[in-house]
Coordinates of C-alpha atoms and ligand atoms in Angstrom, one line a residue:
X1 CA 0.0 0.0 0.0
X2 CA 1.5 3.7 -1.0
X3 CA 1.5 6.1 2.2
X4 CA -0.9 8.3 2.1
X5 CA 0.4 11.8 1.7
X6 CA -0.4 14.7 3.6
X7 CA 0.2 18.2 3.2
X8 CA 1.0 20.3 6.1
X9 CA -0.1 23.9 7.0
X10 CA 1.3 26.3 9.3
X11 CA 0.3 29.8 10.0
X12 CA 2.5 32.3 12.2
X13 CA 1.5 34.5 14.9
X14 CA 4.3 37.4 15.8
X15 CA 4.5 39.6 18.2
X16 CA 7.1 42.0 17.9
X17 CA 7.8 45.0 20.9
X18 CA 8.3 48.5 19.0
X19 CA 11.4 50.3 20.0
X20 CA 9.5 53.4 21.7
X21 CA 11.3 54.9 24.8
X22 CA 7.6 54.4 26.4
X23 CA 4.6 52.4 26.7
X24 CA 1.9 52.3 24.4
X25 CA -0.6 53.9 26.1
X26 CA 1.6 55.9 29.4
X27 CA 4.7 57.3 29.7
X28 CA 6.3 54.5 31.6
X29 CA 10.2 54.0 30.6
X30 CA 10.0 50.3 28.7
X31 CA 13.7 49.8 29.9
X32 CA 14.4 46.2 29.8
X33 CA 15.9 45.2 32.9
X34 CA 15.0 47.3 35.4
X35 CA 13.8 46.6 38.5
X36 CA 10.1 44.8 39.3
X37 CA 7.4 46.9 39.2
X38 CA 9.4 50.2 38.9
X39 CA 8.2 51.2 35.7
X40 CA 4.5 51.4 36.6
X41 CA 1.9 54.1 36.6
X42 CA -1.7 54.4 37.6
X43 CA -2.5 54.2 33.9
X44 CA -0.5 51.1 33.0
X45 CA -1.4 49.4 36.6
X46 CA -5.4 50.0 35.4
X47 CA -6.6 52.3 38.2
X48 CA -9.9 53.2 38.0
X49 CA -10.6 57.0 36.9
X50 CA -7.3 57.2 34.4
X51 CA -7.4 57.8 30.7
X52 CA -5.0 56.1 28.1
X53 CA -3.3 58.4 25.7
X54 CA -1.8 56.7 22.4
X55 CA 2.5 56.9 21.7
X56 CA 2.2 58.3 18.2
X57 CA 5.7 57.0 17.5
X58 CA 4.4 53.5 18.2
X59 CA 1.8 54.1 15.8
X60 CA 4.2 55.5 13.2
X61 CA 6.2 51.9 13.7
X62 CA 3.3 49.9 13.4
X63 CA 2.4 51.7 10.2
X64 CA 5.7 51.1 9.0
X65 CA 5.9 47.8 9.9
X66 CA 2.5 47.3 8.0
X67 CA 3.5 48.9 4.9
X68 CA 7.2 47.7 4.4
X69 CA 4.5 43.8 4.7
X70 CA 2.4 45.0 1.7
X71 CA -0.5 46.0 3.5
X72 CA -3.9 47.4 3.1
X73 CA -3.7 50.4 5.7
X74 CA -7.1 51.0 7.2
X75 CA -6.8 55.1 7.4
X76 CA -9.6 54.8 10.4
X77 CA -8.8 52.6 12.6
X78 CA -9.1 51.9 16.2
X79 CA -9.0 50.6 19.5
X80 CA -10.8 47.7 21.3
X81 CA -11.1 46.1 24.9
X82 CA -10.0 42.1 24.8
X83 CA -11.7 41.0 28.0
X84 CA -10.1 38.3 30.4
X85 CA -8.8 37.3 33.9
X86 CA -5.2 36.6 34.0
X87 CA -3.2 37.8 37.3
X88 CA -0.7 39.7 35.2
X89 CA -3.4 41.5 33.1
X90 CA -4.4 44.2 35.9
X91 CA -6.8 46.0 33.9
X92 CA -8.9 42.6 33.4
X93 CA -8.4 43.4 29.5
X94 CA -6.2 44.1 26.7
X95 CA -6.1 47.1 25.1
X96 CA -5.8 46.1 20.7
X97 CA -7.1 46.3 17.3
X98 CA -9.6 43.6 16.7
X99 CA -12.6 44.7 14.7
X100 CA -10.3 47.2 12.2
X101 CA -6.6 46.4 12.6
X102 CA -3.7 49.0 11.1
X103 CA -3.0 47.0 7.8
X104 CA -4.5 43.7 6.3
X105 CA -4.0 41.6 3.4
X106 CA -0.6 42.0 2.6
X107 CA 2.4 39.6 1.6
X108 CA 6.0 39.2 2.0
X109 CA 8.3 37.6 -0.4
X110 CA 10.5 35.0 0.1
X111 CA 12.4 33.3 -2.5
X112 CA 9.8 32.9 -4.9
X113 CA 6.7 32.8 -3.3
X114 CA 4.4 35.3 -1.6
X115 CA 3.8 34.4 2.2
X116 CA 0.1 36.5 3.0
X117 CA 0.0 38.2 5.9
X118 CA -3.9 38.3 7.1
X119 CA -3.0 41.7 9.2
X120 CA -1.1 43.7 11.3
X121 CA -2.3 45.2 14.4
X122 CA -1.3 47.2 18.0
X123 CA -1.9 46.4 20.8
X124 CA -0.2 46.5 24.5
X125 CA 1.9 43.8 26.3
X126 CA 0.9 42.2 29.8
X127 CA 3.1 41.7 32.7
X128 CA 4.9 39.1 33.7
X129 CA 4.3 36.0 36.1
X130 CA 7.9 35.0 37.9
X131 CA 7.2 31.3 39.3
X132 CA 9.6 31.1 42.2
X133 CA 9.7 28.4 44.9
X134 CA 5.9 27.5 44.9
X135 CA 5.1 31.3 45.0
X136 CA 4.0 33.7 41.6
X137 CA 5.3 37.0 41.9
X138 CA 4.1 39.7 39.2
X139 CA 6.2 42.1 37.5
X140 CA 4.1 44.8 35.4
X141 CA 7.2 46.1 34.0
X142 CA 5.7 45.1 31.1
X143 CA 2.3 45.5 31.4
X144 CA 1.7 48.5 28.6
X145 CA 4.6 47.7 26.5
X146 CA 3.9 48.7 23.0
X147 CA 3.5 45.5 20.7
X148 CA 3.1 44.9 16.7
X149 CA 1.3 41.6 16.2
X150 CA 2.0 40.3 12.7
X151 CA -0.5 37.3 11.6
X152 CA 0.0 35.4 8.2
X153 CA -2.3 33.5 5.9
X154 CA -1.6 29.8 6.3
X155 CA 0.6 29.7 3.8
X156 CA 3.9 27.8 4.7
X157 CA 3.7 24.6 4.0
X158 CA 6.7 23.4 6.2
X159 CA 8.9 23.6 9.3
X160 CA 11.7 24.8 7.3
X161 CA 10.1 27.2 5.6
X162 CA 8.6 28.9 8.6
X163 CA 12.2 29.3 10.3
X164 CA 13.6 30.7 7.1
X165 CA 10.4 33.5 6.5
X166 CA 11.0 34.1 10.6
X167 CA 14.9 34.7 9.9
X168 CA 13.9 37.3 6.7
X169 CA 11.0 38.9 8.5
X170 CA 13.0 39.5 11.6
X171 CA 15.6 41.0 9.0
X172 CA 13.2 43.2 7.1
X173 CA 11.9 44.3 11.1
X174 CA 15.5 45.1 11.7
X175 CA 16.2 47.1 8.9
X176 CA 12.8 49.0 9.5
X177 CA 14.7 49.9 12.8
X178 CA 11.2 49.2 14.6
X179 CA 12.1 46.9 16.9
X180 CA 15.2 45.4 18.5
X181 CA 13.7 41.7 17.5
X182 CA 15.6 40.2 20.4
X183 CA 14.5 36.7 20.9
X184 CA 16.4 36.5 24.6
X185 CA 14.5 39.5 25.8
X186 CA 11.0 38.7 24.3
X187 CA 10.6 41.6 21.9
X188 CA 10.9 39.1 19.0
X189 CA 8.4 36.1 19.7
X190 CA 6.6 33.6 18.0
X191 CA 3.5 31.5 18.2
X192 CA 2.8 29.1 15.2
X193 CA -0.4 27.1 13.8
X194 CA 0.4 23.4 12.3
X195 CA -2.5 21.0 11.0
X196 CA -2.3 18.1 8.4
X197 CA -4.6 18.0 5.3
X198 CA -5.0 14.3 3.5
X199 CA -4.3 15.2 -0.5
X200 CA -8.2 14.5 -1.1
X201 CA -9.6 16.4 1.8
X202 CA -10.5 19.6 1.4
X203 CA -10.2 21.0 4.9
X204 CA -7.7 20.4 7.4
X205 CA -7.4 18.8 10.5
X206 CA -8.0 21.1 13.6
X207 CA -5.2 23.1 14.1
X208 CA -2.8 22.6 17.1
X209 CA -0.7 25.5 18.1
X210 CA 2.4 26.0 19.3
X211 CA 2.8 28.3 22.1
X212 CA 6.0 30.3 23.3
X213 CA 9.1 29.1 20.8
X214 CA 11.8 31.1 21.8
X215 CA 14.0 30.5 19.0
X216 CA 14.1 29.7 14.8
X217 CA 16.0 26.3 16.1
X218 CA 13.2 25.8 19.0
X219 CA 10.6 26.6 16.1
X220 CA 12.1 24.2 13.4
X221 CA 12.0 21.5 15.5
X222 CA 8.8 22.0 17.6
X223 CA 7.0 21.9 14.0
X224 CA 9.2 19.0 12.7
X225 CA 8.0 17.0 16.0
X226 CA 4.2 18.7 15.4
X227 CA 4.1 17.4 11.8
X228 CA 5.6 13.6 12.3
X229 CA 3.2 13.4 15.8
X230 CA 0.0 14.7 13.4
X231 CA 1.0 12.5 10.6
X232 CA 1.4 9.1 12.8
X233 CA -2.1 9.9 14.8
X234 CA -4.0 10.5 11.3
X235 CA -2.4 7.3 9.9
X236 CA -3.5 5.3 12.7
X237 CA -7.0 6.7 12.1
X238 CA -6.6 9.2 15.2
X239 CA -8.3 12.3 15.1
X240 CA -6.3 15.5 15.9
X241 CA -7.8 17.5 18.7
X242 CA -7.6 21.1 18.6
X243 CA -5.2 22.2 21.2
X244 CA -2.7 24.2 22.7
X245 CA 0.8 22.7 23.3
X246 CA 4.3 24.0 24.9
X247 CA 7.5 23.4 23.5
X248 CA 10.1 21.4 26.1
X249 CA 13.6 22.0 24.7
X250 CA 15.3 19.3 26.8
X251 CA 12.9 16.3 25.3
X252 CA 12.7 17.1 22.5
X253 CA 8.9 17.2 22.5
X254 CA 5.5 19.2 22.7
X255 CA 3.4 18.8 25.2
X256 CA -0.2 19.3 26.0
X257 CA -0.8 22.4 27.4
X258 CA -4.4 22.8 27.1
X259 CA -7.3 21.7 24.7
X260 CA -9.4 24.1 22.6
X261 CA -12.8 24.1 24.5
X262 CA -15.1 26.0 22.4
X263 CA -13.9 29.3 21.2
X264 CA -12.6 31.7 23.9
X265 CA -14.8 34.8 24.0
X266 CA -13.2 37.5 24.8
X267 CA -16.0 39.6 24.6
X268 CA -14.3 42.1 22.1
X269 CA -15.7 46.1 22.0
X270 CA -14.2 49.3 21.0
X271 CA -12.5 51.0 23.9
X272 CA -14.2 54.1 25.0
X273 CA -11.4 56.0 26.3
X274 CA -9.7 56.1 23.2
X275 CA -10.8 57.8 19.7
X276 CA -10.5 56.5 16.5
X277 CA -7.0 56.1 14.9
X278 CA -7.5 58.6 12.0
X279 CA -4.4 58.4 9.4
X280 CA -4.3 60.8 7.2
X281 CA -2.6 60.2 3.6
X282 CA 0.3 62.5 3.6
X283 CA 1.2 60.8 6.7
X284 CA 1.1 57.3 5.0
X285 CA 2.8 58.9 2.2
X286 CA 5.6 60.0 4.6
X287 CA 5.7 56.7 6.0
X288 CA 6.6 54.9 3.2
X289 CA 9.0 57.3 2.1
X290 CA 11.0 56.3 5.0
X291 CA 11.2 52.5 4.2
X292 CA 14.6 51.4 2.8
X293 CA 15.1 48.8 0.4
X294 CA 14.5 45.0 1.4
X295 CA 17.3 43.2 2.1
X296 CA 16.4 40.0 0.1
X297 CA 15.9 42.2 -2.8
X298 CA 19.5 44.4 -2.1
X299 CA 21.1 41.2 -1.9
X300 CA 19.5 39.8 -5.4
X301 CA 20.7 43.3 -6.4
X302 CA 24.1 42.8 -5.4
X303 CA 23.9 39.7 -6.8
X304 CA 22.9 40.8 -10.0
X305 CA 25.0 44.1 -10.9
X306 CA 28.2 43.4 -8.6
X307 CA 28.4 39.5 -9.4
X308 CA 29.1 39.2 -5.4
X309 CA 27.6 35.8 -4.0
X310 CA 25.5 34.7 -1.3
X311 CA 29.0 33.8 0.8
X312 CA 30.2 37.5 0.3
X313 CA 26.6 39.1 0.7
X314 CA 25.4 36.9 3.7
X315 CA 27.6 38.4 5.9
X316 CA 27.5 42.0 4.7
X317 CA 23.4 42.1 4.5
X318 CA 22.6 40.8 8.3
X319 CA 23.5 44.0 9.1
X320 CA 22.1 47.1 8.1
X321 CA 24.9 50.0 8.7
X322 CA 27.3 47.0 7.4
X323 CA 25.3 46.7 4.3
X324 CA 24.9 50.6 4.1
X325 CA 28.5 51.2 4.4
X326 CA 29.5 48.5 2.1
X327 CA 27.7 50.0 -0.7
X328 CA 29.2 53.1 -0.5
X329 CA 32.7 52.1 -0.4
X330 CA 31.8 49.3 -3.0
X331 CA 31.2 53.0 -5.2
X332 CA 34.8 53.3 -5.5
X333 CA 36.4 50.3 -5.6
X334 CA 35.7 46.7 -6.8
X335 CA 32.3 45.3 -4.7
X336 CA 33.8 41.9 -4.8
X337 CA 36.9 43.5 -3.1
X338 CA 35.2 45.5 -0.7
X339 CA 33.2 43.0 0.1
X340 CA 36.1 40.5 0.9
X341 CA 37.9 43.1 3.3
X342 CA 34.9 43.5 5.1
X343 CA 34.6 40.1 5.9
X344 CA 37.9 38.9 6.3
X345 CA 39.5 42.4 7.7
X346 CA 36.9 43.9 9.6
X347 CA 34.6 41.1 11.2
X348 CA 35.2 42.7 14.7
X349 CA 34.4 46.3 13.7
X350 CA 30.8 47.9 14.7
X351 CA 29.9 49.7 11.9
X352 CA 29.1 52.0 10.1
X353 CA 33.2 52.4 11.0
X354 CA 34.5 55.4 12.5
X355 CA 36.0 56.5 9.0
X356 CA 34.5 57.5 5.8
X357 CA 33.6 54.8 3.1
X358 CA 35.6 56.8 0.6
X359 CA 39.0 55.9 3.1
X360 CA 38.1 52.2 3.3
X361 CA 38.0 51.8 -1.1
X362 CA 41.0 54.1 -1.2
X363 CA 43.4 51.6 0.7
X364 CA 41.3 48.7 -1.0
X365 CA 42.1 50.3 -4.7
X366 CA 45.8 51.0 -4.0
X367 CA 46.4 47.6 -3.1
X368 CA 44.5 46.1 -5.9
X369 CA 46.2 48.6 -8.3
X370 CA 49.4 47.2 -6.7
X371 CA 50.6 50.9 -5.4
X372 CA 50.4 49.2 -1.5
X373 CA 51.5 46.0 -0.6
X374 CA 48.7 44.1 0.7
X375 CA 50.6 43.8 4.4
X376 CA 50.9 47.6 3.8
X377 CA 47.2 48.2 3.0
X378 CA 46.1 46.2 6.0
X379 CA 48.3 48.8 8.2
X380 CA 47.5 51.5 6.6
X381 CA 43.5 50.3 7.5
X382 CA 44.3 50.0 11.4
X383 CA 46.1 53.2 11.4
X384 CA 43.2 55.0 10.0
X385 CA 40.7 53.4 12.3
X386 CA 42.7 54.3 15.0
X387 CA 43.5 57.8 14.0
X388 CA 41.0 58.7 11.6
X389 CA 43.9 60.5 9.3
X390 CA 43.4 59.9 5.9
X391 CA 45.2 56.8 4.2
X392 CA 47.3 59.4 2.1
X393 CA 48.8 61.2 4.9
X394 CA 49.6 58.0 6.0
X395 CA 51.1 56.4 3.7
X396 CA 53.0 59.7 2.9
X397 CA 54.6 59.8 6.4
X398 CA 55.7 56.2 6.1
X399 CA 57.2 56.5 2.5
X400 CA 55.6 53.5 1.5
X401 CA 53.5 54.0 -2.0
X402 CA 54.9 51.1 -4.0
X403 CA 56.4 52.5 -7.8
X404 CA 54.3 50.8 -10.4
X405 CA 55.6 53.2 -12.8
X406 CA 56.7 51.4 -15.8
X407 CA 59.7 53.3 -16.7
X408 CA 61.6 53.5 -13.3
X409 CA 61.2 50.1 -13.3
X410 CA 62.7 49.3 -16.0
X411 CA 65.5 51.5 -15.4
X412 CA 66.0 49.6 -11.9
X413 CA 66.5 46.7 -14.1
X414 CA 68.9 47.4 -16.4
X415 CA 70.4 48.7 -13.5
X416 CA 70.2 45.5 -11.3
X417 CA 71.2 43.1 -14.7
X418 CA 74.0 45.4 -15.3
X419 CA 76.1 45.2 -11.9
X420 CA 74.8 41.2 -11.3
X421 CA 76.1 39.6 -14.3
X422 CA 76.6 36.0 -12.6
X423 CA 73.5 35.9 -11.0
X424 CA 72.0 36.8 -14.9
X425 CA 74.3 33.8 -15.8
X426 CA 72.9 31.3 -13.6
X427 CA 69.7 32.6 -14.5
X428 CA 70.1 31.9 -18.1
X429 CA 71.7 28.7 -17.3
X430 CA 68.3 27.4 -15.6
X431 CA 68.5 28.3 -12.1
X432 CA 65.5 29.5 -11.9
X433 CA 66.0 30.5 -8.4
X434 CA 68.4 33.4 -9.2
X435 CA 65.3 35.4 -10.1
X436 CA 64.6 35.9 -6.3
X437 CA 68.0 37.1 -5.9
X438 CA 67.7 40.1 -8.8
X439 CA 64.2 40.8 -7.2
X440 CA 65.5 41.3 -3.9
X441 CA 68.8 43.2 -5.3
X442 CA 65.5 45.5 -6.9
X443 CA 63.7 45.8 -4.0
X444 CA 66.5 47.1 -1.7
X445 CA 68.0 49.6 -4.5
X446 CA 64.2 51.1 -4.7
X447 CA 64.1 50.6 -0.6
X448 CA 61.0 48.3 -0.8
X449 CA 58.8 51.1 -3.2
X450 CA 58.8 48.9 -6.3
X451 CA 55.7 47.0 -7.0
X452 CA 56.9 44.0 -6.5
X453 CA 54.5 42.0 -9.1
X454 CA 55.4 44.9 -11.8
X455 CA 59.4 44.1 -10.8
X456 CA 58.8 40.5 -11.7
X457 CA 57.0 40.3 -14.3
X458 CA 59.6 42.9 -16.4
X459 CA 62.1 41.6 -15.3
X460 CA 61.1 38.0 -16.5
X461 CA 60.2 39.7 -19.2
X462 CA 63.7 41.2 -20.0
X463 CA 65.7 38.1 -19.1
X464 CA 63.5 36.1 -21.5
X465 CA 64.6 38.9 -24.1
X466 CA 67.8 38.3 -23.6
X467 CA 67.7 34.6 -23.5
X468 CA 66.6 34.9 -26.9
X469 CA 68.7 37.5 -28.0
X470 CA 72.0 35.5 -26.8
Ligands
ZN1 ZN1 2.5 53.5 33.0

């Protein structure tokens, strides 16, 4: 009997924390670590008789965020309550975008295939339950904390494919410079949707999801386990329960967290202390101005006009003021070479570097040009990174621009051949190693300024002549 085949379909869930110097809806610091419960307010804490006010740069983020995703923006928009009982939550609700959200029915690209996203929305953070010894202690540090949920379509169609759109959205977030995307300190976190569909079935199973996966390798494998689990259940003629389930790192396994009852009502209705999120179009306009250039698509661009590949580029595009700064020395110098000295010379550096772009191809297009030895380039680098002087000055000081010039070389040779007629001898004789001798006899009479490739290839060249000749 053939094995049946089954199709699997996951939808994310992401919740990224906008980098605003305050909450969402207070002006509480959103510092990471600081101490329990000491950035708090009677607004963020839910007293009774305050009044939220909206962080318009948290707004501008989310707007950003939904427009760089290729989303409808919904120019009115608004608030509404989420209603539940958790400890942490001490307003008993959440403050979101449920009926209208900021942006809806976009996509984002990766490789060759559009991933929707179903919308993008605002909404606050809760605080934080700390187990310890027995005892739950509350920390509303975090309670208020300005949040972009991301939701997609459920269109990946495996484990690997949802850790590699994770690792170019949280890229894309990055270069937006909306939020930090730090998986360690939960501003970057993910939530995914997994169910198995029989090739003849036309819906799916009911959907398990996967709750609090802290990392692309903890969300690889938590599906990879999700989908083999699903798929020996259904061939055993189990049915799949809708349910939640937790992720345990150490086994290697989900586990049950809780089942899907019937659907949670949250009892959803626009906030009343909040007006409508009006947008108007100049300020969407504005917006979008401001987003820079994917990086998948500078990369393929790269790619494409500089012939640099995915080794040289991986490395270069991960970061954005590395990427920036490449391409602006790559303006004056070979790409490829650029490229290579950033990654084999300047690894450690933060960047963009302390000195201009135009400094880093200068150095980079002597050596190439063969005016600076490469040993000399590479000091005349950390000498301008330490000093910030420019590379000419330096290399002035030191005397060292190497003499490609044609003509004084080849004056240094007839000089060299001239005064060392046995080493020429031996030379013609087949000792090929007396070649080294003449070069270094060259090299010391034009005290270590002669290009040394330009020495000996002419002088190759004029002992060959002279083979010939004699
Ligand atoms: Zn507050």
């Amino acid at each position: 009997m053939m094995e049946k085949e089954f199709k699997t379909i996951i939808g994310l869930e992401i919740h990224l924390q906008l980098k605003t110097l305050s909450k969402m809806f207070c002006s509480c610091s959103t510092e990471f670590a600081a101490p329990a419960n000491t950035n708090t307010c009677p607004v963020c804490l839910g007293w009774p008789g305050t009044l939220p006010s909206v962080n318009q740069k948290a707004v501008l983020f989310g707007l950003k965020g939904a427009l760089a995703l290729n989303c409808r923006i919904n120019r009115e928009s608004g608030f509404d309550r989420k209603n539940y009982f958790y400890p942490d939550l001490p307003k008993g609700f959440q403050i979101t975008q449920y009926a209208r959200p900021l942006g809806f029915e976009g996509f984002f690209t990766l490789g060759e295939k559009n991933i929707g996203i179903r919308r993008v929305h605002l909404e606050e953070d809760a605080g934080r339950t700390i187990y310890n010894q027995g005892n739950g202690e509350i920390d509303f540090n975090r309670a208020g904390i300005p949040l972009v949920e991301i939701v997609t379509e459920p269109d990946i169609e495996s484990p690997g494919e949802a850790r590699d759109f994770l690792k170019d959205l949280r890229l894309l977030i990055l270069y937006l410079g909306i939020s930090d995307c730090s998986m360690e300190e939960g501003s970057f976190r993910c939530d995914a949707n997994i169910s198995l569909k029989g090739e003849e079935e036309k819906i799916s199973q009911n959907q398990v999801e996967l709750k609090n996966l802290n990392s692309f390798q903890a969300i690889f494998r938590a599906l990879e386990y999700e989908e083999k689990r699903q798929k020996k259940a259904l061939l055993d003629g189990e049915e799949i329960k809708g349910e939640t389930r937790g992720w345990d790192e150490k086994e290697g396994k989900t586990f049950l967290l809780r089942e899907k009852g019937k659907k949670e009502d949250y009892r959803y209705f626009p906030e009343p202390d909040l007006p409508d999120l009006i947008l108007r179009q100049d300020l969407i306009g504005s917006v979008a101005e401001d987003i820079p250039e994917p990086p998948m698509q500078r990369e393929k661009r790269w790619q494409e006009e500089w012939g640099i590949g995915k080794e040289e580029t991986g490395v270069l595009i991960s970061d954005k003021a590395k990427a920036d700064y490449f391409e602006k020395a790559a303006n004056f110098a070979s790409p490829k070479e650029v490229a290579k000295w950033i990654k084999e010379h300047l690894y450690a550096h933060v960047f963009p570097l302390e000195i201009p772009p135009e400094y880093l191809s200068e150095i980079i297009k002597m050596v190439e040009e063969g005016d600076l030895s490469f040993p000399q380039g590479k000091e005349v680098l950390k000498e301008t990174l330490e000093t910030g002087r420019k590379p000419g000055e330096i290399i002035d000081d030191k005397g060292w621009k190497q003499i490609s010039n044609q003509e004084y070389i080849e004056e240094l040779i007839e000089e060299i051949i001239e005064n060392n007629p046995g080493v020429v001898q031996d030379y013609l004789a087949g000792k090929e190693k007396a070649i080294q001798n003449l070069m270094g006899k060259g090299m010391k009479k034009s005290e270590g300024q002669a290009n040394p490739q330009t020495l000996r290839s002419l002088l190759e060249e004029r002992l060959k002549g002279r083979e010939e000749d004699g």
